[in-house]
PDB file of C-alpha atoms in Angstrom:
ATOM      1  CA  MET O   1       0.000   0.000   0.000  1.00 96.00           C
ATOM      2  CA  LYS O   2       1.248   3.483  -0.857  1.00 98.00           C
ATOM      3  CA  LEU O   3       2.287   5.766   1.966  1.00 98.00           C
ATOM      4  CA  GLN O   4      -0.467   8.307   2.463  1.00 97.00           C
ATOM      5  CA  LYS O   5      -0.092  12.068   2.739  1.00 97.00           C
ATOM      6  CA  SER O   6      -0.533  11.850   6.517  1.00 98.00           C
ATOM      7  CA  PHE O   7       2.855  10.065   6.644  1.00 98.00           C
ATOM      8  CA  TYR O   8       4.620  12.882   4.811  1.00 98.00           C
ATOM      9  CA  GLN O   9       2.839  15.821   6.379  1.00 98.00           C
ATOM     10  CA  ARG O  10       4.067  15.362   9.943  1.00 98.00           C
ATOM     11  CA  GLU O  11       6.363  18.003  11.415  1.00 97.00           C
ATOM     12  CA  ASN O  12       9.341  15.861  12.499  1.00 98.00           C
ATOM     13  CA  VAL O  13      11.496  15.389   9.382  1.00 98.00           C
ATOM     14  CA  VAL O  14      14.109  13.401  11.324  1.00 98.00           C
ATOM     15  CA  GLN O  15      11.505  10.861  12.443  1.00 98.00           C
ATOM     16  CA  ILE O  16      10.099  10.599   8.923  1.00 98.00           C
ATOM     17  CA  ALA O  17      13.608  10.023   7.555  1.00 98.00           C
ATOM     18  CA  LYS O  18      14.166   7.102   9.935  1.00 98.00           C
ATOM     19  CA  GLU O  19      10.753   5.643   9.111  1.00 98.00           C
ATOM     20  CA  LEU O  20      11.492   5.730   5.371  1.00 98.00           C
ATOM     21  CA  LEU O  21      14.233   3.130   5.894  1.00 98.00           C
ATOM     22  CA  GLY O  22      13.018  -0.259   4.712  1.00 98.00           C
ATOM     23  CA  LYS O  23      10.128   1.198   2.719  1.00 98.00           C
ATOM     24  CA  THR O  24      10.056   0.481  -1.022  1.00 98.00           C
ATOM     25  CA  LEU O  25      10.501   3.115  -3.721  1.00 98.00           C
ATOM     26  CA  HIS O  26       8.600   2.424  -6.958  1.00 98.00           C
ATOM     27  CA  THR O  27       8.921   4.032 -10.387  1.00 98.00           C
ATOM     28  CA  LEU O  28       6.986   3.569 -13.607  1.00 98.00           C
ATOM     29  CA  VAL O  29       8.951   5.248 -16.399  1.00 97.00           C
ATOM     30  CA  ASP O  30       7.993   4.780 -20.051  1.00 94.00           C
ATOM     31  CA  GLY O  31       6.012   1.703 -19.074  1.00 96.00           C
ATOM     32  CA  VAL O  32       8.952   0.138 -17.203  1.00 97.00           C
ATOM     33  CA  TYR O  33       8.404  -0.720 -13.539  1.00 98.00           C
ATOM     34  CA  THR O  34      11.214  -0.812 -10.965  1.00 98.00           C
ATOM     35  CA  VAL O  35      11.261  -1.305  -7.189  1.00 98.00           C
ATOM     36  CA  ALA O  36      13.997  -0.841  -4.585  1.00 98.00           C
ATOM     37  CA  LYS O  37      14.230  -0.817  -0.800  1.00 98.00           C
ATOM     38  CA  ILE O  38      15.310   2.445   0.814  1.00 98.00           C
ATOM     39  CA  THR O  39      18.512   1.783   2.769  1.00 98.00           C
ATOM     40  CA  GLU O  40      20.012   5.236   3.456  1.00 98.00           C
ATOM     41  CA  VAL O  41      18.519   8.701   3.978  1.00 98.00           C
ATOM     42  CA  GLU O  42      19.349  12.207   5.196  1.00 98.00           C
ATOM     43  CA  ALA O  43      16.987  14.728   6.804  1.00 98.00           C
ATOM     44  CA  TYR O  44      16.982  18.454   5.957  1.00 98.00           C
ATOM     45  CA  SER O  45      14.978  21.153   7.733  1.00 97.00           C
ATOM     46  CA  GLY O  46      13.797  24.416   6.220  1.00 95.00           C
ATOM     47  CA  ARG O  47      14.525  26.177   9.496  1.00 95.00           C
ATOM     48  CA  ASP O  48      17.870  26.574  11.253  1.00 95.00           C
ATOM     49  CA  ASP O  49      19.706  24.144   8.986  1.00 96.00           C
ATOM     50  CA  LYS O  50      22.420  25.708   6.848  1.00 96.00           C
ATOM     51  CA  ALA O  51      22.703  22.451   4.871  1.00 96.00           C
ATOM     52  CA  CYS O  52      19.136  22.810   3.567  1.00 96.00           C
ATOM     53  CA  HIS O  53      18.579  24.485   0.190  1.00 93.00           C
ATOM     54  CA  ALA O  54      15.547  26.319   1.590  1.00 95.00           C
ATOM     55  CA  ASN O  55      17.015  27.276   4.976  1.00 95.00           C
ATOM     56  CA  ASN O  56      15.117  30.061   6.729  1.00 92.00           C
ATOM     57  CA  GLY O  57      12.934  30.994   3.800  1.00 91.00           C
ATOM     58  CA  VAL O  58      15.343  30.892   0.848  1.00 91.00           C
ATOM     59  CA  ARG O  59      13.170  30.503  -2.254  1.00 94.00           C
ATOM     60  CA  THR O  60      14.436  29.867  -5.760  1.00 93.00           C
ATOM     61  CA  LYS O  61      12.929  28.287  -8.853  1.00 91.00           C
ATOM     62  CA  ARG O  62      14.753  25.075  -7.909  1.00 90.00           C
ATOM     63  CA  THR O  63      13.581  24.962  -4.287  1.00 93.00           C
ATOM     64  CA  GLU O  64       9.988  26.112  -4.806  1.00 96.00           C
ATOM     65  CA  VAL O  65       8.560  22.584  -4.536  1.00 97.00           C
ATOM     66  CA  MET O  66      10.073  22.274  -1.052  1.00 97.00           C
ATOM     67  CA  TYR O  67       7.425  24.778   0.045  1.00 97.00           C
ATOM     68  CA  ALA O  68       4.616  22.549  -1.199  1.00 97.00           C
ATOM     69  CA  GLU O  69       2.770  20.235   1.169  1.00 97.00           C
ATOM     70  CA  GLY O  70       4.553  17.048   2.117  1.00 98.00           C
ATOM     71  CA  GLY O  71       4.264  14.195  -0.345  1.00 98.00           C
ATOM     72  CA  HIS O  72       5.897  15.791  -3.383  1.00 98.00           C
ATOM     73  CA  ALA O  73       9.169  14.878  -5.080  1.00 98.00           C
ATOM     74  CA  TYR O  74      12.016  17.376  -4.993  1.00 98.00           C
ATOM     75  CA  VAL O  75      14.521  16.295  -7.657  1.00 97.00           C
ATOM     76  CA  TYR O  76      17.484  18.512  -8.421  1.00 95.00           C
ATOM     77  CA  LEU O  77      20.578  18.317 -10.565  1.00 92.00           C
ATOM     78  CA  CYS O  78      23.906  18.099  -8.722  1.00 85.00           C
ATOM     79  CA  TYR O  79      27.149  19.070 -10.524  1.00 75.00           C
ATOM     80  CA  GLY O  80      25.097  19.179 -13.714  1.00 78.00           C
ATOM     81  CA  ILE O  81      25.144  15.380 -13.828  1.00 85.00           C
ATOM     82  CA  HIS O  82      23.363  13.641 -10.937  1.00 91.00           C
ATOM     83  CA  HIS O  83      19.616  13.797 -10.351  1.00 97.00           C
ATOM     84  CA  LEU O  84      19.030  13.649  -6.571  1.00 97.00           C
ATOM     85  CA  PHE O  85      15.627  12.537  -5.296  1.00 98.00           C
ATOM     86  CA  ASN O  86      14.165  14.047  -2.127  1.00 98.00           C
ATOM     87  CA  VAL O  87      10.844  13.512  -0.381  1.00 98.00           C
ATOM     88  CA  VAL O  88       9.172  16.777   0.678  1.00 98.00           C
ATOM     89  CA  THR O  89       7.679  16.558   4.175  1.00 98.00           C
ATOM     90  CA  ASN O  90       5.704  18.699   6.651  1.00 98.00           C
ATOM     91  CA  VAL O  91       2.894  21.097   5.754  1.00 97.00           C
ATOM     92  CA  ALA O  92       3.056  23.763   3.058  1.00 97.00           C
ATOM     93  CA  ASP O  93       5.654  26.534   3.533  1.00 96.00           C
ATOM     94  CA  GLU O  94       7.837  24.591   6.002  1.00 96.00           C
ATOM     95  CA  ALA O  95      10.283  23.287   3.341  1.00 96.00           C
ATOM     96  CA  ASP O  96      11.517  20.083   4.997  1.00 98.00           C
ATOM     97  CA  ALA O  97      12.799  17.186   2.910  1.00 98.00           C
ATOM     98  CA  VAL O  98      14.487  13.788   3.090  1.00 98.00           C
ATOM     99  CA  LEU O  99      17.229  12.927   0.604  1.00 98.00           C
ATOM    100  CA  ILE O 100      17.149   9.279  -0.461  1.00 98.00           C
ATOM    101  CA  ARG O 101      20.850   8.352  -0.533  1.00 98.00           C
ATOM    102  CA  ALA O 102      20.821   4.633  -1.387  1.00 98.00           C
ATOM    103  CA  VAL O 103      18.489   1.766  -2.263  1.00 98.00           C
ATOM    104  CA  GLU O 104      18.647  -2.009  -2.595  1.00 98.00           C
ATOM    105  CA  PRO O 105      17.321  -3.272  -5.974  1.00 98.00           C
ATOM    106  CA  ILE O 106      14.312  -5.589  -5.763  1.00 98.00           C
ATOM    107  CA  GLU O 107      12.422  -5.652  -9.065  1.00 98.00           C
ATOM    108  CA  GLY O 108      13.322  -4.576 -12.585  1.00 98.00           C
ATOM    109  CA  ILE O 109      16.999  -5.250 -11.969  1.00 97.00           C
ATOM    110  CA  ASP O 110      17.698  -5.907 -15.657  1.00 97.00           C
ATOM    111  CA  ILE O 111      16.510  -2.437 -16.619  1.00 97.00           C
ATOM    112  CA  MET O 112      18.483  -0.915 -13.734  1.00 98.00           C
ATOM    113  CA  LEU O 113      21.627  -2.611 -15.034  1.00 97.00           C
ATOM    114  CA  GLU O 114      20.887  -1.338 -18.531  1.00 97.00           C
ATOM    115  CA  ARG O 115      20.309   2.227 -17.336  1.00 97.00           C
ATOM    116  CA  ARG O 116      23.541   2.139 -15.339  1.00 97.00           C
ATOM    117  CA  LYS O 117      25.495   0.344 -18.086  1.00 96.00           C
ATOM    118  CA  LYS O 118      26.476  -2.392 -15.637  1.00 94.00           C
ATOM    119  CA  GLY O 119      27.064  -6.032 -16.477  1.00 93.00           C
ATOM    120  CA  LYS O 120      26.214  -7.514 -13.093  1.00 93.00           C
ATOM    121  CA  LEU O 121      24.383  -6.801  -9.870  1.00 95.00           C
ATOM    122  CA  GLU O 122      26.770  -5.050  -7.482  1.00 94.00           C
ATOM    123  CA  LYS O 123      26.685  -2.418  -4.763  1.00 91.00           C
ATOM    124  CA  GLY O 124      27.632   0.408  -7.126  1.00 93.00           C
ATOM    125  CA  LEU O 125      24.377  -0.047  -9.032  1.00 96.00           C
ATOM    126  CA  SER O 126      22.304   2.050  -6.622  1.00 97.00           C
ATOM    127  CA  SER O 127      24.308   2.832  -3.478  1.00 96.00           C
ATOM    128  CA  GLY O 128      24.479   6.584  -3.930  1.00 95.00           C
ATOM    129  CA  PRO O 129      21.926   9.351  -4.469  1.00 96.00           C
ATOM    130  CA  GLY O 130      22.906   9.929  -8.095  1.00 96.00           C
ATOM    131  CA  THR O 131      23.255   6.281  -9.051  1.00 97.00           C
ATOM    132  CA  LEU O 132      19.928   5.245  -7.520  1.00 98.00           C
ATOM    133  CA  SER O 133      18.099   7.891  -9.535  1.00 98.00           C
ATOM    134  CA  GLN O 134      19.772   6.711 -12.720  1.00 97.00           C
ATOM    135  CA  ALA O 135      18.917   3.071 -11.917  1.00 98.00           C
ATOM    136  CA  LEU O 136      15.273   3.882 -11.191  1.00 98.00           C
ATOM    137  CA  GLY O 137      14.879   6.316 -14.089  1.00 98.00           C
ATOM    138  CA  ILE O 138      14.323   9.354 -11.847  1.00 98.00           C
ATOM    139  CA  THR O 139      15.108  12.685 -13.519  1.00 97.00           C
ATOM    140  CA  THR O 140      14.593  16.343 -12.685  1.00 94.00           C
ATOM    141  CA  LYS O 141      12.717  16.943 -15.942  1.00 95.00           C
ATOM    142  CA  VAL O 142      10.184  14.154 -15.412  1.00 95.00           C
ATOM    143  CA  HIS O 143       9.821  13.847 -11.641  1.00 97.00           C
ATOM    144  CA  TYR O 144      10.360  17.314 -10.142  1.00 97.00           C
ATOM    145  CA  GLY O 145       7.211  18.191  -8.185  1.00 97.00           C
ATOM    146  CA  LYS O 146       5.481  14.857  -8.781  1.00 98.00           C
ATOM    147  CA  TRP O 147       2.877  13.822  -6.227  1.00 98.00           C
ATOM    148  CA  LEU O 148       4.102  10.677  -4.445  1.00 98.00           C
ATOM    149  CA  LEU O 149       0.620   9.197  -4.345  1.00 97.00           C
ATOM    150  CA  GLY O 150       0.470   9.109  -8.142  1.00 97.00           C
ATOM    151  CA  ASP O 151       1.394   6.366 -10.580  1.00 96.00           C
ATOM    152  CA  GLU O 152       4.839   7.509 -11.755  1.00 97.00           C
ATOM    153  CA  ILE O 153       6.832   7.521  -8.526  1.00 98.00           C
ATOM    154  CA  TRP O 154       5.671   6.440  -5.091  1.00 98.00           C
ATOM    155  CA  ILE O 155       6.731   4.781  -1.820  1.00 98.00           C
ATOM    156  CA  GLU O 156       4.995   1.774  -0.257  1.00 98.00           C
ATOM    157  CA  GLU O 157       4.530   0.639   3.309  1.00 97.00           C
ATOM    158  CA  ALA O 158       6.879  -1.672   5.213  1.00 96.00           C
ATOM    159  CA  PRO O 159       7.267  -2.180   8.971  1.00 96.00           C
ATOM    160  CA  ASN O 160       9.308   0.480  10.763  1.00 96.00           C
ATOM    161  CA  LEU O 161      12.774  -0.639  11.814  1.00 97.00           C
ATOM    162  CA  ASN O 162      13.715  -0.514  15.480  1.00 95.00           C
ATOM    163  CA  ASP O 163      16.579   1.678  16.678  1.00 95.00           C
ATOM    164  CA  THR O 164      19.003  -1.250  16.919  1.00 97.00           C
ATOM    165  CA  GLU O 165      18.661  -1.772  13.141  1.00 98.00           C
ATOM    166  CA  ILE O 166      19.520   1.853  12.291  1.00 98.00           C
ATOM    167  CA  VAL O 167      22.958   3.494  12.178  1.00 98.00           C
ATOM    168  CA  VAL O 168      23.084   7.244  12.860  1.00 98.00           C
ATOM    169  CA  SER O 169      25.781   9.608  11.556  1.00 98.00           C
ATOM    170  CA  LYS O 170      26.359  13.147  10.353  1.00 97.00           C
ATOM    171  CA  ARG O 171      25.328  13.989   6.804  1.00 98.00           C
ATOM    172  CA  ILE O 172      27.724  13.664   3.872  1.00 96.00           C
ATOM    173  CA  GLY O 173      29.085  16.490   1.733  1.00 93.00           C
ATOM    174  CA  VAL O 174      27.671  19.423   3.711  1.00 95.00           C
ATOM    175  CA  ASP O 175      30.822  20.763   5.354  1.00 94.00           C
ATOM    176  CA  TYR O 176      29.852  24.264   4.172  1.00 95.00           C
ATOM    177  CA  ALA O 177      26.983  24.175   6.685  1.00 97.00           C
ATOM    178  CA  GLU O 178      29.302  24.985   9.607  1.00 96.00           C
ATOM    179  CA  GLU O 179      27.895  23.657  12.900  1.00 96.00           C
ATOM    180  CA  ASP O 180      24.853  22.227  11.112  1.00 97.00           C
ATOM    181  CA  ALA O 181      27.150  19.854   9.209  1.00 96.00           C
ATOM    182  CA  LEU O 182      27.489  17.945  12.484  1.00 97.00           C
ATOM    183  CA  LYS O 183      23.775  17.257  12.929  1.00 97.00           C
ATOM    184  CA  PRO O 184      23.270  13.475  13.255  1.00 98.00           C
ATOM    185  CA  TRP O 185      20.640  13.374  10.530  1.00 98.00           C
ATOM    186  CA  ARG O 186      21.919  10.618   8.270  1.00 98.00           C
ATOM    187  CA  PHE O 187      20.467   7.156   8.822  1.00 98.00           C
ATOM    188  CA  TYR O 188      21.100   3.810   7.201  1.00 98.00           C
ATOM    189  CA  ILE O 189      20.175   0.167   7.735  1.00 98.00           C
ATOM    190  CA  LYS O 190      22.767  -1.619   9.824  1.00 97.00           C
ATOM    191  CA  ASP O 191      24.662  -4.417   8.049  1.00 96.00           C
ATOM    192  CA  ASN O 192      23.063  -3.633   4.687  1.00 97.00           C
ATOM    193  CA  LYS O 193      25.661  -3.493   1.913  1.00 95.00           C
ATOM    194  CA  TRP O 194      23.538  -1.159  -0.230  1.00 97.00           C
ATOM    195  CA  ILE O 195      24.700   2.099   1.348  1.00 97.00           C
ATOM    196  CA  SER O 196      26.977   4.830   0.020  1.00 95.00           C
ATOM    197  CA  ARG O 197      29.561   4.580   2.804  1.00 90.00           C
ATOM    198  CA  LYS O 198      29.864   3.723   6.482  1.00 82.00           C
TER     199      LYS O 198
END
């Protein structure tokens, strides 16, 4: 069953990030269906978080969807190459989001390999925010602003993990955020090989 808007529209982005672990991310792109388990995430808050694109009310054409109600896709281009998929959370105008950093392939693996130009199933297929989007066919052009209860990209239910199954660390690649770079807002599934790094 698809996660409902009540899941996304809660105020605690850190809690939502943790609860996304183990859920399944589904895409239907050009008639091709793929599924993967979410294994690594990072939380970003629109308030008092220098690592967040929309910190304290910053609004640009790129970040505008972060101000929509929770349950929309925020996909942006990083370094002009990588499409990074984020889940917008909270109510409208709060601009919280969860970056999906890694996934474990479940269904449609052949097409994921083709999209990634890989010959065999290995960790590098989808264990990073850019590679997972490529594997699942997620792009800024197609998926930016998409409603996650639609039929192109969505997330389905799975039991919440308990705290002993989750590893907590600081976020990756946000050193510019000064003290906020140290926030322990990155989470991944313990002992799962499909993560970007330990």
